[in-house]
PDB file of C-alpha atoms in Angstrom:
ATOM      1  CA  UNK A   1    -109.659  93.503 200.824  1.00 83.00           C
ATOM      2  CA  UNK A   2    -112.484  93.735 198.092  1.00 88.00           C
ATOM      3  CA  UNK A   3    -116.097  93.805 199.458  1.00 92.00           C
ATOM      4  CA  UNK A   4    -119.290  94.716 197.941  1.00 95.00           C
ATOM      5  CA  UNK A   5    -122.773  95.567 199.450  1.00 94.00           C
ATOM      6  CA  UNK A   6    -125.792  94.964 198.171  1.00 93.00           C
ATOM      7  CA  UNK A   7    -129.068  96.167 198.890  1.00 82.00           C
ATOM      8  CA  UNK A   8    -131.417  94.086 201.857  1.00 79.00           C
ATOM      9  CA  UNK A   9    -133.751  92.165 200.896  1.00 82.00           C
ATOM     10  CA  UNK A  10    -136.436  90.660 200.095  1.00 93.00           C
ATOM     11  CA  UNK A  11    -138.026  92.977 197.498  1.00 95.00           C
ATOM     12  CA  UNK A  12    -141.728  92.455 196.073  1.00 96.00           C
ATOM     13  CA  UNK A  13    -142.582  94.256 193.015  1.00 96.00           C
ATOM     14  CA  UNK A  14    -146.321  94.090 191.578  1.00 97.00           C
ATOM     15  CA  UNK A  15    -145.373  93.454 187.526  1.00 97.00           C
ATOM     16  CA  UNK A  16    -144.354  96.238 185.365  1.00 96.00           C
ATOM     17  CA  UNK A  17    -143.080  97.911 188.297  1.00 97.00           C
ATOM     18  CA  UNK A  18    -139.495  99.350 187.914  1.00 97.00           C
ATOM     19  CA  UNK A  19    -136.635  97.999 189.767  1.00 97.00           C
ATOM     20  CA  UNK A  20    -133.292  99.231 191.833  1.00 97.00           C
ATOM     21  CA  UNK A  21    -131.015  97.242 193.528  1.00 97.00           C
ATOM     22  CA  UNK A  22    -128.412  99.274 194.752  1.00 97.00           C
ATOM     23  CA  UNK A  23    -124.745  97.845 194.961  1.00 97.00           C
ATOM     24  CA  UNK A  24    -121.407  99.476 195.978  1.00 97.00           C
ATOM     25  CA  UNK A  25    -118.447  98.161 196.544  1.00 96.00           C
ATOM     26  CA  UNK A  26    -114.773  98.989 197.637  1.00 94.00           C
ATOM     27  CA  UNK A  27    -111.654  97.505 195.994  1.00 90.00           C
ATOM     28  CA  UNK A  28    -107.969  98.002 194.741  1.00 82.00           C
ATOM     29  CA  UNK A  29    -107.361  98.865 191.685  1.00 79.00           C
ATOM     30  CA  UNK A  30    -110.151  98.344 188.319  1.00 83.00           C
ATOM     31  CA  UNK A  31    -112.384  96.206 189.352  1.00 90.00           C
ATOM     32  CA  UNK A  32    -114.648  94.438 187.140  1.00 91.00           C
ATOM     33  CA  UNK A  33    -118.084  94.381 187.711  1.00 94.00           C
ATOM     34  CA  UNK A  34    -121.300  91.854 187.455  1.00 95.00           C
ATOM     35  CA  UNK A  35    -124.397  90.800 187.968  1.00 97.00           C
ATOM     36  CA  UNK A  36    -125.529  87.130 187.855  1.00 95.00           C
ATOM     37  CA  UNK A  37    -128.909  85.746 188.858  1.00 96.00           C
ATOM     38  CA  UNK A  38    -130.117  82.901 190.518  1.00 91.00           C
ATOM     39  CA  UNK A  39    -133.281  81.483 189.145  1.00 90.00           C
ATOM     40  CA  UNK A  40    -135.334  78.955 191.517  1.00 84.00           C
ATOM     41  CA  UNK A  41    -133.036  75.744 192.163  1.00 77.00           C
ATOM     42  CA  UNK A  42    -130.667  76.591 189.710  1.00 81.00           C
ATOM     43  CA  UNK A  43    -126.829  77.682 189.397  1.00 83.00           C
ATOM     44  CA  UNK A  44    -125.842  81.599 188.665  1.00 90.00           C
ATOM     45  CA  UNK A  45    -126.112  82.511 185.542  1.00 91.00           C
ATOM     46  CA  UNK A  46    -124.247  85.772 184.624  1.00 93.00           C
ATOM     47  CA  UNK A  47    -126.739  88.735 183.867  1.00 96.00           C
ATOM     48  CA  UNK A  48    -124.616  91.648 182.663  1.00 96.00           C
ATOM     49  CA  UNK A  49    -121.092  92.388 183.121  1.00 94.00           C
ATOM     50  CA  UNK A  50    -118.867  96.235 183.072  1.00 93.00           C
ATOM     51  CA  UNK A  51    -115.373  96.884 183.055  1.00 89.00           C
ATOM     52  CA  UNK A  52    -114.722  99.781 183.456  1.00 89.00           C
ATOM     53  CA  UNK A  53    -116.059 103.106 184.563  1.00 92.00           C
ATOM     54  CA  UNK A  54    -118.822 104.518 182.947  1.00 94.00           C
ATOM     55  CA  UNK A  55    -119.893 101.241 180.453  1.00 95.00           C
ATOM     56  CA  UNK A  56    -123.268 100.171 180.806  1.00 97.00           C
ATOM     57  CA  UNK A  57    -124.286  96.118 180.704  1.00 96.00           C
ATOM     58  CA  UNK A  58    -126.872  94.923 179.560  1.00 97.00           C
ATOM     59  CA  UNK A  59    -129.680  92.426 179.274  1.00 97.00           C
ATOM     60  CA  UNK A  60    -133.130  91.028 178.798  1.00 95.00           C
ATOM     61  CA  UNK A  61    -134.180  94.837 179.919  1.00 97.00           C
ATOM     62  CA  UNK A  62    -131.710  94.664 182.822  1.00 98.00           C
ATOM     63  CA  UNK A  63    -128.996  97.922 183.052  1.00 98.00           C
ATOM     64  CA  UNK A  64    -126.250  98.663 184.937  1.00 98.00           C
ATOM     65  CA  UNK A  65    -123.643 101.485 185.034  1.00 98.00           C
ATOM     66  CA  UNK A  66    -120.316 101.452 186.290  1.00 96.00           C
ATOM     67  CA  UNK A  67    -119.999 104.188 188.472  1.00 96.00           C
ATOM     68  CA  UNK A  68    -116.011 104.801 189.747  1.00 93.00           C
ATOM     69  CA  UNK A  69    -117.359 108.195 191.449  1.00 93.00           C
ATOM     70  CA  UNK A  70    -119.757 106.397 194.061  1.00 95.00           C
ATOM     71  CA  UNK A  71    -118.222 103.147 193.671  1.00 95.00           C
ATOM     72  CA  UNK A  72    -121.656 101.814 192.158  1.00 97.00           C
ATOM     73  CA  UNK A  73    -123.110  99.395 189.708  1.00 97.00           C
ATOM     74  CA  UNK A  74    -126.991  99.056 190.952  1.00 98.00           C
ATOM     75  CA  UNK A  75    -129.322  97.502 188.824  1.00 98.00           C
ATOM     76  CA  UNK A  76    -132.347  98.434 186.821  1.00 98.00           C
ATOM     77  CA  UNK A  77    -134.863  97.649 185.229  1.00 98.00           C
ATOM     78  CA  UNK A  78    -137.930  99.475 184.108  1.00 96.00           C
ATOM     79  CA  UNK A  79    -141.034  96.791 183.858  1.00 96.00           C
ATOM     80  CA  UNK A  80    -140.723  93.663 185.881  1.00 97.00           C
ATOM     81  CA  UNK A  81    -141.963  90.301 185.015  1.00 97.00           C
ATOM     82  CA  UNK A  82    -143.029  87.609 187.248  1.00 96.00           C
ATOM     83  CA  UNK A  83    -140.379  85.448 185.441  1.00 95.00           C
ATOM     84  CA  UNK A  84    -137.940  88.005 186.994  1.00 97.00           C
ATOM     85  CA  UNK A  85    -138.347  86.315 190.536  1.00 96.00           C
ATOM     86  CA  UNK A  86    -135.280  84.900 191.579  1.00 96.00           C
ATOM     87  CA  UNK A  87    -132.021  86.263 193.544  1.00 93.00           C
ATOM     88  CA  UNK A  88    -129.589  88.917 192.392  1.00 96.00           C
ATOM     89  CA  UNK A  89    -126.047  88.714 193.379  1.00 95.00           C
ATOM     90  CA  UNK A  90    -123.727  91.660 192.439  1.00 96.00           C
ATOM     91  CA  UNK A  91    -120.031  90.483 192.287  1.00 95.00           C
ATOM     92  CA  UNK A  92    -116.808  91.851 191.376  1.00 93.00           C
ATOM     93  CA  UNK A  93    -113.543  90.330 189.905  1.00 89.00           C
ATOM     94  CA  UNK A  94    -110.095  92.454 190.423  1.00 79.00           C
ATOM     95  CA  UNK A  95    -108.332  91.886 187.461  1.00 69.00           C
ATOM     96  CA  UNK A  96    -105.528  90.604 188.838  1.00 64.00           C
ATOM     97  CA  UNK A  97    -104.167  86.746 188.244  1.00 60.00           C
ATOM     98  CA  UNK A  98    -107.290  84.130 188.757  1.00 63.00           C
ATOM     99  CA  UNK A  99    -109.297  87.175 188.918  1.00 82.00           C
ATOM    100  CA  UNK A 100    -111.497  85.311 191.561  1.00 88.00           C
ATOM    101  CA  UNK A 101    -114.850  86.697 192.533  1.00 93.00           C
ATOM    102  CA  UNK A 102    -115.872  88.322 195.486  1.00 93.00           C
ATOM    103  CA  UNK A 103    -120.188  88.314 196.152  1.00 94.00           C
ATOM    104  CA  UNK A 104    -122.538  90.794 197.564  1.00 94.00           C
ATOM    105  CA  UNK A 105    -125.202  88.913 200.024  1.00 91.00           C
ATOM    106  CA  UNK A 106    -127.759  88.543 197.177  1.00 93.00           C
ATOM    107  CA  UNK A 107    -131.559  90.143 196.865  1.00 94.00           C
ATOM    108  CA  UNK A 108    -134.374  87.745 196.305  1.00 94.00           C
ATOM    109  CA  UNK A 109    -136.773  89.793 193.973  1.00 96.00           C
ATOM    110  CA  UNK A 110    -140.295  88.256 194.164  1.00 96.00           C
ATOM    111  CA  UNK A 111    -142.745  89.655 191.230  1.00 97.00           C
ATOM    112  CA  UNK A 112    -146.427  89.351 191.895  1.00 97.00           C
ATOM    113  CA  UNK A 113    -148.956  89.682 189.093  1.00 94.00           C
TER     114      UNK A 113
ATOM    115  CA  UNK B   1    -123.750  75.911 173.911  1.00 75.00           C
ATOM    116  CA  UNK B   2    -120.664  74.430 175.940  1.00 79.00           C
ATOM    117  CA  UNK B   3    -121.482  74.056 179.655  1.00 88.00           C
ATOM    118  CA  UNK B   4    -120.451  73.369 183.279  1.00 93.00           C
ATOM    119  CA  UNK B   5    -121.459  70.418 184.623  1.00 94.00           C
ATOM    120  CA  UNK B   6    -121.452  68.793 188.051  1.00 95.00           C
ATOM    121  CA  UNK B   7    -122.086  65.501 189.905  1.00 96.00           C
ATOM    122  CA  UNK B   8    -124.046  64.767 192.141  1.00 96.00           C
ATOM    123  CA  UNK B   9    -126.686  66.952 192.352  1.00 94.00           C
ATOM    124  CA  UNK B  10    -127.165  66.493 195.874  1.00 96.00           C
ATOM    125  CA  UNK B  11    -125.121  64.337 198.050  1.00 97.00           C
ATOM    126  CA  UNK B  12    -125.648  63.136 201.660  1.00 97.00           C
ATOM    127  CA  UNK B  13    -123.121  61.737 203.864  1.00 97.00           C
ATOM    128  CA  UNK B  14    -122.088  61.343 207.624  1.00 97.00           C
ATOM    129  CA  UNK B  15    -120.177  63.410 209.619  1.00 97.00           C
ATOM    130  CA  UNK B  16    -116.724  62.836 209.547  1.00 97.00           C
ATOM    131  CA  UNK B  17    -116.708  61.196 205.837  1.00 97.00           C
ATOM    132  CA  UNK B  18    -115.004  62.026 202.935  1.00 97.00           C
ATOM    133  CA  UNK B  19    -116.461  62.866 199.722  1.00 98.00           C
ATOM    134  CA  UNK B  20    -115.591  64.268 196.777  1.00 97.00           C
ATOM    135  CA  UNK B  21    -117.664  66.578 194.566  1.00 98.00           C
ATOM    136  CA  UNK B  22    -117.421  66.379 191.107  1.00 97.00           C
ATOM    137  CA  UNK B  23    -117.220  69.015 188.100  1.00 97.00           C
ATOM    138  CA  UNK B  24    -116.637  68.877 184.213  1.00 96.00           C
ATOM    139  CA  UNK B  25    -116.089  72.675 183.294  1.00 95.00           C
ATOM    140  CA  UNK B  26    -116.302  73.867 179.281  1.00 93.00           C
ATOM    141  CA  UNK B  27    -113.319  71.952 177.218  1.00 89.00           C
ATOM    142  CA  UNK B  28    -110.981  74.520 176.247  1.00 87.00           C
ATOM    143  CA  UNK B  29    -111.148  76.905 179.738  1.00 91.00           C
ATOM    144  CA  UNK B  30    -108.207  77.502 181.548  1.00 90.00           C
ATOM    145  CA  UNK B  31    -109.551  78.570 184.782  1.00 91.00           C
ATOM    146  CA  UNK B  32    -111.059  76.645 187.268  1.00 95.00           C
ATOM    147  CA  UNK B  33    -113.081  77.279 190.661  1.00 96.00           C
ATOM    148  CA  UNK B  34    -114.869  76.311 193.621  1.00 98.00           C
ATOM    149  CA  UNK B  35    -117.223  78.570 195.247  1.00 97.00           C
ATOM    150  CA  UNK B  36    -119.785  77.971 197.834  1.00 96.00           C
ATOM    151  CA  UNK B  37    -123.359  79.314 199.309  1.00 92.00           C
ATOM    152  CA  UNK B  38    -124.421  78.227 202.850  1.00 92.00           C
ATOM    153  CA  UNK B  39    -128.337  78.186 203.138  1.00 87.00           C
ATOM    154  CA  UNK B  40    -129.398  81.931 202.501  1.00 81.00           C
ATOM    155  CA  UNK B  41    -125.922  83.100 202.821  1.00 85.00           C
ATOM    156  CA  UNK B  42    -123.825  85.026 200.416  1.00 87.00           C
ATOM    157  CA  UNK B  43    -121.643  82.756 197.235  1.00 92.00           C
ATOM    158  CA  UNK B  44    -117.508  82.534 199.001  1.00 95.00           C
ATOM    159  CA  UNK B  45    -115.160  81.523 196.880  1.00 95.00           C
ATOM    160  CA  UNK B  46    -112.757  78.623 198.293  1.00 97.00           C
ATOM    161  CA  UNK B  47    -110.182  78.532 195.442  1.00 97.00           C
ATOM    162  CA  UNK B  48    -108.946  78.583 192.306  1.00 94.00           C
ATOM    163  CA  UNK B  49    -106.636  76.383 190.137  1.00 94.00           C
ATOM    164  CA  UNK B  50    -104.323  77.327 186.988  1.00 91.00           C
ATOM    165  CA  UNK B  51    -101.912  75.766 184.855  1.00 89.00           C
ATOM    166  CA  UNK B  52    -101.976  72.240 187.498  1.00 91.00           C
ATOM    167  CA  UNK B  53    -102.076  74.143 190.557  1.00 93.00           C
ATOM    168  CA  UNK B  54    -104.004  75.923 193.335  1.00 95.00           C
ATOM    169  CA  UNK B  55    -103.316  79.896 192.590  1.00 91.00           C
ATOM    170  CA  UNK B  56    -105.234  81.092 195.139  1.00 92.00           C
ATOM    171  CA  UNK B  57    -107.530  79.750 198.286  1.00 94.00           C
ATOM    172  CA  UNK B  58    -109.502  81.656 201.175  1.00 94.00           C
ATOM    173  CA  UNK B  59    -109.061  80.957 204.731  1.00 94.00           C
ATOM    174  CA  UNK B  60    -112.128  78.433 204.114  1.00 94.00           C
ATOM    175  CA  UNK B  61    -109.911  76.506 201.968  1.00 96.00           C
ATOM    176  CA  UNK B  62    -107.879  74.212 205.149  1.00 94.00           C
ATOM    177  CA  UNK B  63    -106.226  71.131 205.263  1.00 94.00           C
ATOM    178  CA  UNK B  64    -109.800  69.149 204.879  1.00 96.00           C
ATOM    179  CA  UNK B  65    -110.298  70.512 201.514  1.00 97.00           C
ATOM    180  CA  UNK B  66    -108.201  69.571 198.157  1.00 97.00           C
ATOM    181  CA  UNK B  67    -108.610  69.616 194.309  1.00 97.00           C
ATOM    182  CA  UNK B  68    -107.093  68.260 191.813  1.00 95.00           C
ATOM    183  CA  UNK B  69    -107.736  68.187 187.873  1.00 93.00           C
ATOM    184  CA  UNK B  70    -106.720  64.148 187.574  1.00 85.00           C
ATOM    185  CA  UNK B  71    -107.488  63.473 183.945  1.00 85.00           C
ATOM    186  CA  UNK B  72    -107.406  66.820 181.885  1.00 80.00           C
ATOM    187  CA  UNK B  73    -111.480  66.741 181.452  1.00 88.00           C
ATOM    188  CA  UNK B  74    -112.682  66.251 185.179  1.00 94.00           C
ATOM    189  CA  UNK B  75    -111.887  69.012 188.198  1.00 96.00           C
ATOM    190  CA  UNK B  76    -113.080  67.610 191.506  1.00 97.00           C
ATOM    191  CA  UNK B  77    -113.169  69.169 194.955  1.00 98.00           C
ATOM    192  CA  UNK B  78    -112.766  66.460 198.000  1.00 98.00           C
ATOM    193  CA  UNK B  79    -113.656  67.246 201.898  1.00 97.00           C
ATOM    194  CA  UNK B  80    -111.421  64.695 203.714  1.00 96.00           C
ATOM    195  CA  UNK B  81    -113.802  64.643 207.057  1.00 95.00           C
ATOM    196  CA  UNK B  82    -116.724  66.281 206.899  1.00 97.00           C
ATOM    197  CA  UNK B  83    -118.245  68.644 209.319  1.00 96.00           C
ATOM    198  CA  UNK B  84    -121.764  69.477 210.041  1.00 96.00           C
ATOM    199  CA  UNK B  85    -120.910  73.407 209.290  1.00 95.00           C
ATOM    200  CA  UNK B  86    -119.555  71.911 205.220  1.00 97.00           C
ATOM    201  CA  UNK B  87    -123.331  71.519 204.888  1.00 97.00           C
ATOM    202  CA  UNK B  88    -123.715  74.269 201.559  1.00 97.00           C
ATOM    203  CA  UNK B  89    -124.530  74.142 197.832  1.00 95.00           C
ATOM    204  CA  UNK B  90    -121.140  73.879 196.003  1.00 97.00           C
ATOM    205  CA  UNK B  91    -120.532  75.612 192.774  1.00 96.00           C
ATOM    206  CA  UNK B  92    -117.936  75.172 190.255  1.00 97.00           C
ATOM    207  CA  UNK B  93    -116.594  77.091 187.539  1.00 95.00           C
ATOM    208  CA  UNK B  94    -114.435  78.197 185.035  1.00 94.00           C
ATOM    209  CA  UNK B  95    -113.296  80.318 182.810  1.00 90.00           C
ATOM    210  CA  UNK B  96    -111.260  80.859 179.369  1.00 86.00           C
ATOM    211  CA  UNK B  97    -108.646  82.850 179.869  1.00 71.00           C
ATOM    212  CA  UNK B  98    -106.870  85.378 181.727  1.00 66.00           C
ATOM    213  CA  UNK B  99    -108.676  88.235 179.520  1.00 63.00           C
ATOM    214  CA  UNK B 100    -111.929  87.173 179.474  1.00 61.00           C
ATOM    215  CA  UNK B 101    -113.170  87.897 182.927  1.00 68.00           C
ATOM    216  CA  UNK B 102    -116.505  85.209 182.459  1.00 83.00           C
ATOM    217  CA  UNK B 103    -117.011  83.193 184.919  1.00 89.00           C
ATOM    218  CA  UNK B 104    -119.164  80.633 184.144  1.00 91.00           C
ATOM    219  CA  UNK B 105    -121.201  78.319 186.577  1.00 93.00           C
ATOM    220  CA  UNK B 106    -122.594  74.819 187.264  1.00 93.00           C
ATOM    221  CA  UNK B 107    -125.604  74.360 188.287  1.00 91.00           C
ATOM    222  CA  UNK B 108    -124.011  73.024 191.952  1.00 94.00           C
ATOM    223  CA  UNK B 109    -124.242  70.066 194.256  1.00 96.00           C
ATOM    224  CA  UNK B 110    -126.078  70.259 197.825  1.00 96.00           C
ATOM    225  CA  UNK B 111    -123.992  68.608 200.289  1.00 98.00           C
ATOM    226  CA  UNK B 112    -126.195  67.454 203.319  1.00 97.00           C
ATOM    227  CA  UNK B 113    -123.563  66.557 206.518  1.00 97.00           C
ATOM    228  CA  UNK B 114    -125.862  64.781 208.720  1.00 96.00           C
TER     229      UNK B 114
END
């Protein structure tokens, strides 16, 4: 079945540091791929989003590239804000019927100033 | 901007009640879900519902759980008899159609089995 990993956490970044969280995954098929964050007692909201191999999301500084080769979408971003804290989930939808979504564990990204 | 909504926000109950969570996803979506997070866990989805009918559940998804979509506006999810292990934040969502791959999310309800 689909699975994805994401990177351990927690991470702690002094501001305007640069960010990776790595994510892979394995699936059937042509998978879409996301990220949505989860801000301090609030729902996911989706970050960025790729569908197929080699298109970049992106937004509010965050990048990601679909990578088919290594099975990768990690996450980027090249000066972090404290309003950044909060936890990263990488996810991926097959394409197929309800297209459902399957979650990595999640990173909690803490920013200090 | 057209949103997911959910009631309650948090709800406590007793072991071995029933309850049923409550969702309003955006008007003209086709897609609907329930997903949830145990404390510090990963997000599982539970199931998904199409066209008036479950399409797809996990092994989560037993006998206990149901859904149903009773008035064309509201999509609720109901535990039958609660466990202690149901304890989780519950997320709904939905989503427009079948090529638009968006999911988009409530903001949840805790459920507290005591």
């Amino acid at each position: 079945g689909n699975s994805v990993t994401q990177m351990e956490g927690p991470v702690t970044l002094s501001e305007e540091a640069f960010l990776t969280i790595n994510c892979t995954y394995t699936a059937t098929g042509y998978p879409s791929l996301f990220w949505y964050v989860q801000y301090p007692g609030e729902g996911l909201q989706l970050l960025l989003k790729a569908t197929k191999a080699d298109d970049k999301g992106s937004n509010k500084g965050f990048e990601a590239t679909y990578r088919k080769e290594t099975t990768s979408f990690h996450l980027e971003k090249g000066s972090v804000q404290v309003s950044d804290s909060a936890v990263y989930f990488c996810a991926l939808s097959d394409g197929f019927g309800n297209e459902k979504l399957t979650f990595g564990t999640g990173t909690r990204l803490t920013i200090i100033p | 901007e057209p949103e997911v909504t959910q009631t309650p926000s948090h709800q406590v109950t007793q072991m071995g009640q029933e309850v049923i969570l409550r969702c309003v996803p955006i008007s003209n979506h086709l897609y609907f879900y329930w997903y949830r997070q145990i404390l510090g866990q990963k997000v599982e989805f539970l199931v998904s519902f199409y066209n008036n009918e479950i399409s797809e559940k996990s092994e989560i998804f037993d006998d206990q759980f149901s859904v149903e979509r009773p008035d064309g506006s509201n999509f609720t999810l109901k535990i039958r008899s609660t466990k202690l292990e149901d304890s989780a934040m519950y997320f709904c969502a939905s989503k427009g159609g079948r090529g638009n791959n968006e999911q988009f999310f409530g903001p949840g309800t805790r459920l507290t089995v005591l």
